[in-house]
Amino acid sequence: MTAMPQERAPGSPFWVSLGVELRAARTGKGMKQATMARHLNVARPTIAQYEKAAQRIPIDRLIRWCLFVDIDPAEIRARQTERHPELKDRKARET
């Protein structure tokens, strides 16, 4: 089994900044973690783990989160790529 690239590991700068952005989107709508948890069909501590980058959020839940708080998932991706250019560079190296 190969190791996960550092930039994709939970707790990496990418996941930390994504968690901060998700929390800001949720709290900006005046929403509690419990409300988001019910919407995503997960336990409330799971929401806290996503927001603190202790656990990676699956893409399907990320999209549902974004739609629930009226954010375009593509905008989050663009901001994360801007904040973490190493991800864009890595993608270019793989092609």
mmCIF file of C-alpha atoms in Angstrom:
data_model
loop_
_atom_site.group_PDB
_atom_site.id
_atom_site.type_symbol
_atom_site.label_atom_id
_atom_site.label_comp_id
_atom_site.label_asym_id
_atom_site.label_seq_id
_atom_site.Cartn_x
_atom_site.Cartn_y
_atom_site.Cartn_z
ATOM 1 C CA MET A 1 0.000 0.000 0.000
ATOM 2 C CA THR A 2 1.431 3.383 -0.964
ATOM 3 C CA ALA A 3 1.459 6.393 1.312
ATOM 4 C CA MET A 4 -0.983 9.221 0.690
ATOM 5 C CA PRO A 5 0.672 12.348 -0.783
ATOM 6 C CA GLN A 6 1.257 14.877 2.005
ATOM 7 C CA GLU A 7 -0.976 17.562 0.452
ATOM 8 C CA ARG A 8 -3.917 15.131 0.493
ATOM 9 C CA ALA A 9 -3.493 13.876 4.050
ATOM 10 C CA PRO A 10 -5.977 15.009 6.729
ATOM 11 C CA GLY A 11 -4.534 17.973 8.587
ATOM 12 C CA SER A 12 -2.590 19.240 5.573
ATOM 13 C CA PRO A 13 -2.848 22.954 4.682
ATOM 14 C CA PHE A 14 -5.338 22.182 1.907
ATOM 15 C CA TRP A 15 -7.770 20.399 4.243
ATOM 16 C CA VAL A 16 -7.298 22.996 6.981
ATOM 17 C CA SER A 17 -8.197 25.889 4.671
ATOM 18 C CA LEU A 18 -11.087 23.917 3.169
ATOM 19 C CA GLY A 19 -12.412 23.223 6.672
ATOM 20 C CA VAL A 20 -12.173 26.909 7.569
ATOM 21 C CA GLU A 21 -14.074 27.815 4.418
ATOM 22 C CA LEU A 22 -16.782 25.213 5.042
ATOM 23 C CA ARG A 23 -17.230 26.386 8.627
ATOM 24 C CA ALA A 24 -17.467 30.018 7.507
ATOM 25 C CA ALA A 25 -20.105 29.088 4.925
ATOM 26 C CA ARG A 26 -22.129 27.166 7.503
ATOM 27 C CA THR A 27 -21.923 29.778 10.249
ATOM 28 C CA GLY A 28 -22.538 32.554 7.728
ATOM 29 C CA LYS A 29 -25.957 31.031 7.195
ATOM 30 C CA GLY A 30 -26.519 30.882 10.973
ATOM 31 C CA MET A 31 -26.469 27.095 10.814
ATOM 32 C CA LYS A 32 -25.393 24.802 13.648
ATOM 33 C CA GLN A 33 -23.224 21.738 13.142
ATOM 34 C CA ALA A 34 -26.178 19.544 14.111
ATOM 35 C CA THR A 35 -28.265 20.960 11.248
ATOM 36 C CA MET A 36 -25.514 20.269 8.719
ATOM 37 C CA ALA A 37 -25.016 16.801 10.201
ATOM 38 C CA ARG A 38 -28.691 15.958 9.700
ATOM 39 C CA HIS A 39 -28.543 17.220 6.116
ATOM 40 C CA LEU A 40 -25.465 15.101 5.336
ATOM 41 C CA ASN A 41 -26.742 12.141 7.358
ATOM 42 C CA VAL A 42 -23.653 12.029 9.589
ATOM 43 C CA ALA A 43 -23.018 12.497 13.302
ATOM 44 C CA ARG A 44 -22.400 16.036 14.556
ATOM 45 C CA PRO A 45 -18.784 15.233 15.578
ATOM 46 C CA THR A 46 -18.108 14.308 11.951
ATOM 47 C CA ILE A 47 -18.919 17.888 10.932
ATOM 48 C CA ALA A 48 -16.445 19.150 13.530
ATOM 49 C CA GLN A 49 -13.817 16.755 12.160
ATOM 50 C CA TYR A 50 -14.349 18.036 8.612
ATOM 51 C CA GLU A 51 -14.084 21.647 9.775
ATOM 52 C CA LYS A 52 -10.929 20.963 11.818
ATOM 53 C CA ALA A 53 -9.343 18.896 9.027
ATOM 54 C CA ALA A 54 -9.164 15.832 11.257
ATOM 55 C CA GLN A 55 -11.051 13.870 8.606
ATOM 56 C CA ARG A 56 -11.298 14.346 4.850
ATOM 57 C CA ILE A 57 -14.766 15.163 3.548
ATOM 58 C CA PRO A 58 -15.898 12.880 0.707
ATOM 59 C CA ILE A 59 -16.642 14.713 -2.534
ATOM 60 C CA ASP A 60 -20.343 13.835 -2.497
ATOM 61 C CA ARG A 61 -20.729 15.369 0.966
ATOM 62 C CA LEU A 62 -18.670 18.404 -0.025
ATOM 63 C CA ILE A 63 -21.019 19.042 -2.944
ATOM 64 C CA ARG A 64 -24.117 18.564 -0.771
ATOM 65 C CA TRP A 65 -22.615 20.905 1.869
ATOM 66 C CA CYS A 66 -21.982 23.586 -0.750
ATOM 67 C CA LEU A 67 -25.444 23.333 -2.252
ATOM 68 C CA PHE A 68 -27.068 23.447 1.195
ATOM 69 C CA VAL A 69 -25.355 26.771 1.981
ATOM 70 C CA ASP A 70 -25.796 28.150 -1.570
ATOM 71 C CA ILE A 71 -22.151 28.023 -2.650
ATOM 72 C CA ASP A 72 -20.974 26.818 -6.044
ATOM 73 C CA PRO A 73 -18.597 23.876 -5.471
ATOM 74 C CA ALA A 74 -16.507 25.096 -8.419
ATOM 75 C CA GLU A 75 -15.856 28.368 -6.567
ATOM 76 C CA ILE A 76 -14.462 26.490 -3.573
ATOM 77 C CA ARG A 77 -12.238 24.441 -5.856
ATOM 78 C CA ALA A 78 -10.956 27.577 -7.599
ATOM 79 C CA ARG A 79 -10.188 29.289 -4.263
ATOM 80 C CA GLN A 80 -8.423 26.197 -2.939
ATOM 81 C CA THR A 81 -6.326 25.903 -6.112
ATOM 82 C CA GLU A 82 -5.421 29.584 -5.791
ATOM 83 C CA ARG A 83 -4.437 29.132 -2.132
ATOM 84 C CA HIS A 84 -2.520 25.922 -2.850
ATOM 85 C CA PRO A 85 -0.771 26.277 -6.232
ATOM 86 C CA GLU A 86 1.216 23.117 -5.498
ATOM 87 C CA LEU A 87 -1.975 21.178 -6.224
ATOM 88 C CA LYS A 88 -2.255 22.731 -9.663
ATOM 89 C CA ASP A 89 1.444 22.127 -10.334
ATOM 90 C CA ARG A 90 1.113 18.495 -9.216
ATOM 91 C CA LYS A 91 -1.790 17.968 -11.606
ATOM 92 C CA ALA A 92 0.274 19.400 -14.480
ATOM 93 C CA ARG A 93 3.194 17.091 -13.643
ATOM 94 C CA GLU A 94 0.932 14.031 -13.767
ATOM 95 C CA THR A 95 -0.233 14.715 -17.361
#
